[in-house]
PDB file of C-alpha atoms in Angstrom:
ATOM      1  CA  UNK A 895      35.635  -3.618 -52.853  1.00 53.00           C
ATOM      2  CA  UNK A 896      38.057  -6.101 -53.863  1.00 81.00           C
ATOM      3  CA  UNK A 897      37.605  -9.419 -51.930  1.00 93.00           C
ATOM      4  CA  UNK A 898      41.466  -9.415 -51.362  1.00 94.00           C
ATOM      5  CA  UNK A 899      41.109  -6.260 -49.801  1.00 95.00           C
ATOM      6  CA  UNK A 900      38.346  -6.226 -47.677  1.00 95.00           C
ATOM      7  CA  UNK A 901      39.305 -10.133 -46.176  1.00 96.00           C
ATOM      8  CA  UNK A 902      42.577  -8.021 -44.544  1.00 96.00           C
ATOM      9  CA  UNK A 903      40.671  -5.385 -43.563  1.00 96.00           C
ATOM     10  CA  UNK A 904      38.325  -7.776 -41.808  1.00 97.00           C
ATOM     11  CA  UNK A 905      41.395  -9.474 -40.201  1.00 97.00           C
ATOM     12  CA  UNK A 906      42.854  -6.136 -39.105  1.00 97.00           C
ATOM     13  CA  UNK A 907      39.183  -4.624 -37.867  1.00 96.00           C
ATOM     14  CA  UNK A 908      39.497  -7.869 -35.964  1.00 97.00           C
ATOM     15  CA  UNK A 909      42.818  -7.544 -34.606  1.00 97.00           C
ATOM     16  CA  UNK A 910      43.215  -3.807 -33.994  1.00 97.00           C
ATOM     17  CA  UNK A 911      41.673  -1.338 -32.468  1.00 95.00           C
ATOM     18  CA  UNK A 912      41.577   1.157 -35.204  1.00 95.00           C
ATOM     19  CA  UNK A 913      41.814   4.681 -33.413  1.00 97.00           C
ATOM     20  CA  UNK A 914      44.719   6.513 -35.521  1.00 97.00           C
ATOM     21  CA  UNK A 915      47.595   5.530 -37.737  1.00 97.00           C
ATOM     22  CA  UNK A 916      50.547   5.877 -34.909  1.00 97.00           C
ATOM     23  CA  UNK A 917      47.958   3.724 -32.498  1.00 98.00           C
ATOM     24  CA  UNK A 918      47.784   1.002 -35.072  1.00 98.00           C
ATOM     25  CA  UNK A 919      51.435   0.973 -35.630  1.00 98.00           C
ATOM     26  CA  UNK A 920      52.281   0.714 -31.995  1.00 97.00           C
ATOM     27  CA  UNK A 921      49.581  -1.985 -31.241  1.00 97.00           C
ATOM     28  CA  UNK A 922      51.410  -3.915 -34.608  1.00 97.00           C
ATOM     29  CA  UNK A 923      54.840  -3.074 -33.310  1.00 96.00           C
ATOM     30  CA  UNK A 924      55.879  -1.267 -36.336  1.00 96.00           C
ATOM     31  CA  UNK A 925      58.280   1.453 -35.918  1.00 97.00           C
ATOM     32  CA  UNK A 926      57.581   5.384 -37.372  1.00 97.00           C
ATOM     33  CA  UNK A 927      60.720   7.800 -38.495  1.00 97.00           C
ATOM     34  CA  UNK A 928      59.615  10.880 -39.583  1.00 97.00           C
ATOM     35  CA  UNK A 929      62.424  12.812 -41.926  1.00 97.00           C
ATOM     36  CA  UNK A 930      62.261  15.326 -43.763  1.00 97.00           C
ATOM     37  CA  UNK A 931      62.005  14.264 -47.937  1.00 93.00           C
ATOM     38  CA  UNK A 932      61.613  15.755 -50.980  1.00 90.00           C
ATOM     39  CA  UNK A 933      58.539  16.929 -51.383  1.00 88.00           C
ATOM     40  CA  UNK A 934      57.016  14.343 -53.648  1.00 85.00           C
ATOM     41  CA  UNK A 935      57.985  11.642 -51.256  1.00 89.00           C
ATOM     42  CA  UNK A 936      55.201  10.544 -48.097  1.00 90.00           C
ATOM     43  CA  UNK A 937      56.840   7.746 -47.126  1.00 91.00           C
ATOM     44  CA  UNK A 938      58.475   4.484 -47.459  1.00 92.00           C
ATOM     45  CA  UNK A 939      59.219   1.028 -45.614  1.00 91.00           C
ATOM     46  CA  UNK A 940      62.112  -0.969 -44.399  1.00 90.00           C
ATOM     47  CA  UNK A 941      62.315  -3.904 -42.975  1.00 87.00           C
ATOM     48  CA  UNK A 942      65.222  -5.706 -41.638  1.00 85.00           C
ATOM     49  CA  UNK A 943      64.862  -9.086 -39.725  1.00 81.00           C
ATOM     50  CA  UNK A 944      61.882  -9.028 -39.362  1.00 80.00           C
ATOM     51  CA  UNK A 945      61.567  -5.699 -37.470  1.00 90.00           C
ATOM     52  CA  UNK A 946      59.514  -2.915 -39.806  1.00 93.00           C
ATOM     53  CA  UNK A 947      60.106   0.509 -39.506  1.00 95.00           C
ATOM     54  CA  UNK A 948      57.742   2.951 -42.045  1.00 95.00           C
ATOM     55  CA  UNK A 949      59.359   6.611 -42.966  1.00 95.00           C
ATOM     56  CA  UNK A 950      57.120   9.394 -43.514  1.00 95.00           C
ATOM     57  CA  UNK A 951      58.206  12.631 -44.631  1.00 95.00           C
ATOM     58  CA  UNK A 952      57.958  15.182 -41.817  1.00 96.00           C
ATOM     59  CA  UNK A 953      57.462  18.510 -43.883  1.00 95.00           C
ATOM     60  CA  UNK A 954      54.511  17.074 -45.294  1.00 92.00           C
ATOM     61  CA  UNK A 955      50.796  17.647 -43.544  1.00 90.00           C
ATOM     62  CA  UNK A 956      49.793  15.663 -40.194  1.00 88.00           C
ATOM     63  CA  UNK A 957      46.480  14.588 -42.206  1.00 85.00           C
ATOM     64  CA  UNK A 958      48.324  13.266 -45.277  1.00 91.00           C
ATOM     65  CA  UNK A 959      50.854  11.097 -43.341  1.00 95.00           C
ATOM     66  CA  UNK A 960      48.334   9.365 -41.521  1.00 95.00           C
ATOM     67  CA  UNK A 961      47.298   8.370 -44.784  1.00 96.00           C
ATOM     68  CA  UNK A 962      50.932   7.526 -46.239  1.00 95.00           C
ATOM     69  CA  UNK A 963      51.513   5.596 -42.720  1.00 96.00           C
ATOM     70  CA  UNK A 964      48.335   3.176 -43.380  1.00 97.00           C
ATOM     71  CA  UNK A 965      49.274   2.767 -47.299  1.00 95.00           C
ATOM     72  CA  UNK A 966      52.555   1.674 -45.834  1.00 95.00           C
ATOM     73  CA  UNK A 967      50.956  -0.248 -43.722  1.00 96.00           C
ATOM     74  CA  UNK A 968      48.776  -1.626 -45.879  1.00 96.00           C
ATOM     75  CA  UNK A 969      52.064  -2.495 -48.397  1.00 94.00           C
ATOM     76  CA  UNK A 970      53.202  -5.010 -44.754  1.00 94.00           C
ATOM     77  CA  UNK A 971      50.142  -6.709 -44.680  1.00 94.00           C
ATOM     78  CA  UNK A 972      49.206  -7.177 -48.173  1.00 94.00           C
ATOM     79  CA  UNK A 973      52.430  -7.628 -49.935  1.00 88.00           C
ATOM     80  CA  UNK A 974      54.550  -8.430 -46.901  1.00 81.00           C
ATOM     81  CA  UNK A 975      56.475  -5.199 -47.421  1.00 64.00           C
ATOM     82  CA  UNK A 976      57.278  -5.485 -51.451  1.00 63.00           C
ATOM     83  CA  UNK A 977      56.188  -1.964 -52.450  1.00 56.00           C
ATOM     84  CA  UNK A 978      57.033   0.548 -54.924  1.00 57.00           C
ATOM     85  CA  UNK A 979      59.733   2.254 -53.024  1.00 53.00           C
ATOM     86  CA  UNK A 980      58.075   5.793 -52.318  1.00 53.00           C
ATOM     87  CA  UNK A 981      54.542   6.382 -51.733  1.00 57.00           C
ATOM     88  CA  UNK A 982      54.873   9.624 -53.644  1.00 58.00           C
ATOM     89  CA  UNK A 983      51.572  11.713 -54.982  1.00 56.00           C
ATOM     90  CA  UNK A 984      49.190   9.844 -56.964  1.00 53.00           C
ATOM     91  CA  UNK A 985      49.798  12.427 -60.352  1.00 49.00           C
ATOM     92  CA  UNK A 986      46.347  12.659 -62.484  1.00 48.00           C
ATOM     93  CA  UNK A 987      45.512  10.404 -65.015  1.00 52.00           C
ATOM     94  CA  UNK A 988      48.897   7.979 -64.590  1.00 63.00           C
ATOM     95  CA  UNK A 989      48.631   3.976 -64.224  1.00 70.00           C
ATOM     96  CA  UNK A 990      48.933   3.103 -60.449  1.00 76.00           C
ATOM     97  CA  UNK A 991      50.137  -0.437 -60.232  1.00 83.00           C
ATOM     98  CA  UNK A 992      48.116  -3.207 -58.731  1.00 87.00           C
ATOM     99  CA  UNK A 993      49.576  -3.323 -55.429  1.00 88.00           C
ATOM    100  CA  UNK A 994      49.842   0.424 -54.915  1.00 89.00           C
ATOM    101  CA  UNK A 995      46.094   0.422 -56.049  1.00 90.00           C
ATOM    102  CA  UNK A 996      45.755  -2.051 -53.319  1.00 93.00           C
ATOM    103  CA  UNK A 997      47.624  -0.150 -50.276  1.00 93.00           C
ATOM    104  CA  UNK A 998      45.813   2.913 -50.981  1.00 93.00           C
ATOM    105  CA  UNK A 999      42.360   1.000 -50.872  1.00 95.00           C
ATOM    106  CA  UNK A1000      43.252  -0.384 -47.798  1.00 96.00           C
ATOM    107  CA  UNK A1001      44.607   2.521 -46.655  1.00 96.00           C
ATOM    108  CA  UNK A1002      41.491   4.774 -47.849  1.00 96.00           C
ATOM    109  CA  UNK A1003      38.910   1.904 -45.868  1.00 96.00           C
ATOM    110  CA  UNK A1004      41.309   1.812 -43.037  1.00 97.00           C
ATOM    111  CA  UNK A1005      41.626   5.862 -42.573  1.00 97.00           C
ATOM    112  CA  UNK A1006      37.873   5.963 -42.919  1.00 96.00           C
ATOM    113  CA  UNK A1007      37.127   3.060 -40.150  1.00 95.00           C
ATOM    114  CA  UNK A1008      39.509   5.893 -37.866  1.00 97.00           C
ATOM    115  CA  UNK A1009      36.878   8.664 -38.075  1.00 96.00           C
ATOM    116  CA  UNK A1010      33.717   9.699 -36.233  1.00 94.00           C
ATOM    117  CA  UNK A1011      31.145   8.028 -37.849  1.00 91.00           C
ATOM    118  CA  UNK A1012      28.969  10.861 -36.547  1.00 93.00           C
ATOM    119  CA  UNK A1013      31.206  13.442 -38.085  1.00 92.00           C
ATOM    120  CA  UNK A1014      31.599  11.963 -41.661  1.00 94.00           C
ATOM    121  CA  UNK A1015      27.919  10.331 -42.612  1.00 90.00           C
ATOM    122  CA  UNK A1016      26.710  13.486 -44.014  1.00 92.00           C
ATOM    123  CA  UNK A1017      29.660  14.400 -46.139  1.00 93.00           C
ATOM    124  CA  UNK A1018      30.174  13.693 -50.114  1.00 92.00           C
ATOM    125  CA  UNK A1019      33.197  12.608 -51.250  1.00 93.00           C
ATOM    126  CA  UNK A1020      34.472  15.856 -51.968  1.00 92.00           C
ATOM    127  CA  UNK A1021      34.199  17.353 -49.081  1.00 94.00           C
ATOM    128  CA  UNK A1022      35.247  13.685 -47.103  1.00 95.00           C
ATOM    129  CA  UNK A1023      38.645  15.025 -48.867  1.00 94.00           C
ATOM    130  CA  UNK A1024      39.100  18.027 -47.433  1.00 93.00           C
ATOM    131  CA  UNK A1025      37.671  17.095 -43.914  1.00 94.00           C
ATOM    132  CA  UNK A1026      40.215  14.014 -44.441  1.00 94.00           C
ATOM    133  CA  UNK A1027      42.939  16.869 -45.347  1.00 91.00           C
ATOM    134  CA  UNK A1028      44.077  14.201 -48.514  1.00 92.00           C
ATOM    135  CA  UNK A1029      44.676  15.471 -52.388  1.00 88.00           C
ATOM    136  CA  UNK A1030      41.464  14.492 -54.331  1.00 89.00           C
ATOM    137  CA  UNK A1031      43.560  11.998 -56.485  1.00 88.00           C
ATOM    138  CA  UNK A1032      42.203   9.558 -53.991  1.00 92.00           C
ATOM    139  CA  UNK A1033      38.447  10.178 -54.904  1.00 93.00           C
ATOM    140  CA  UNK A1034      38.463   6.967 -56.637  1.00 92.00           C
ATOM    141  CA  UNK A1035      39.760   5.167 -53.383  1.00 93.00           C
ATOM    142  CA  UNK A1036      36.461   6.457 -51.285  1.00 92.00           C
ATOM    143  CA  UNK A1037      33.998   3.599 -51.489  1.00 84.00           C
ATOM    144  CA  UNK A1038      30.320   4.452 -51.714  1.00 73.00           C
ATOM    145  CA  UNK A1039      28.877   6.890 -49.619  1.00 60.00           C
ATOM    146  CA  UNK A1040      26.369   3.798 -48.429  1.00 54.00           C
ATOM    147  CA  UNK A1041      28.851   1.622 -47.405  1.00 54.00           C
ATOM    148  CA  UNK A1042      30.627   4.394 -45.244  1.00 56.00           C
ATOM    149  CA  UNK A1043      27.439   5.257 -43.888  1.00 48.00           C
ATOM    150  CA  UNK A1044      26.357   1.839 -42.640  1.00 47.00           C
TER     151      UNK A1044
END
């Protein structure tokens, strides 16, 4: 993992205690507002004086907004908020930019650090997916099995 990356998640492993997205964004002071957006839209940030509130569309699936409220997240600590303005569905094959690539990897090592060790250690990738309830587009954000595992 990049060493970017995993120096914030360090600093944030440190700092928080990790149980679920909406726990993490209380204990940061970050406000949520689920709406209801088009359908390619998870989620996006705004922050005014300071004060951060992250959107998340509310007629998409409880798993997949945990994972669009840490890649917002992740956009606040890494970036200080500069983002592409929607976290919308990664679409096969297209160029992600560097800092989305970022948020999600954060997001992807953060969303992992949330789950029962116990419950995941035995899974492949695939089927971490599914039990994580995210499109497979974010395979390629799923570190080694090993380093899950350890």
């Amino acid at each position: 993992m990049d060493s970017f990356i995993e120096r914030n998640y360090e600093k944030l492993k440190n700092k928080y205690a990790l149980t679920s997205p909406e726990d993490l964004l209380k204990e940061a002071d970050i406000d949520l507002l689920p709406l209801p957006l088009d359908d390619n839209t998870g989620g996006f940030t705004m922050t005014n004086n300071r004060c951060s509130t992250i959107v998340v569309n509310s007629n998409w699936d409880e798993h997949y907004i945990g994972f669009v409220i840490l890649h917002e997240f992740s956009h606040l600590i890494l970036h200080g908020g500069s983002s592409t303005p929607y976290y919308r569905r990664i679409g096969a094959g297209r160029f992600i930019p560097k800092i989305e690539n970022e948020a999600n990897a954060l997001a992807m090592k953060l969303l992992l650090d949330m789950q029962d060790s116990d419950d995941i250690k035995h899974l492949t990738k695939y089927q971490l997916l599914y039990y994580l309830g995210i499109d497979d587009d974010l395979l390629r954000y799923i570190p080694s099995l090993n380093k899950i595992n350890n």
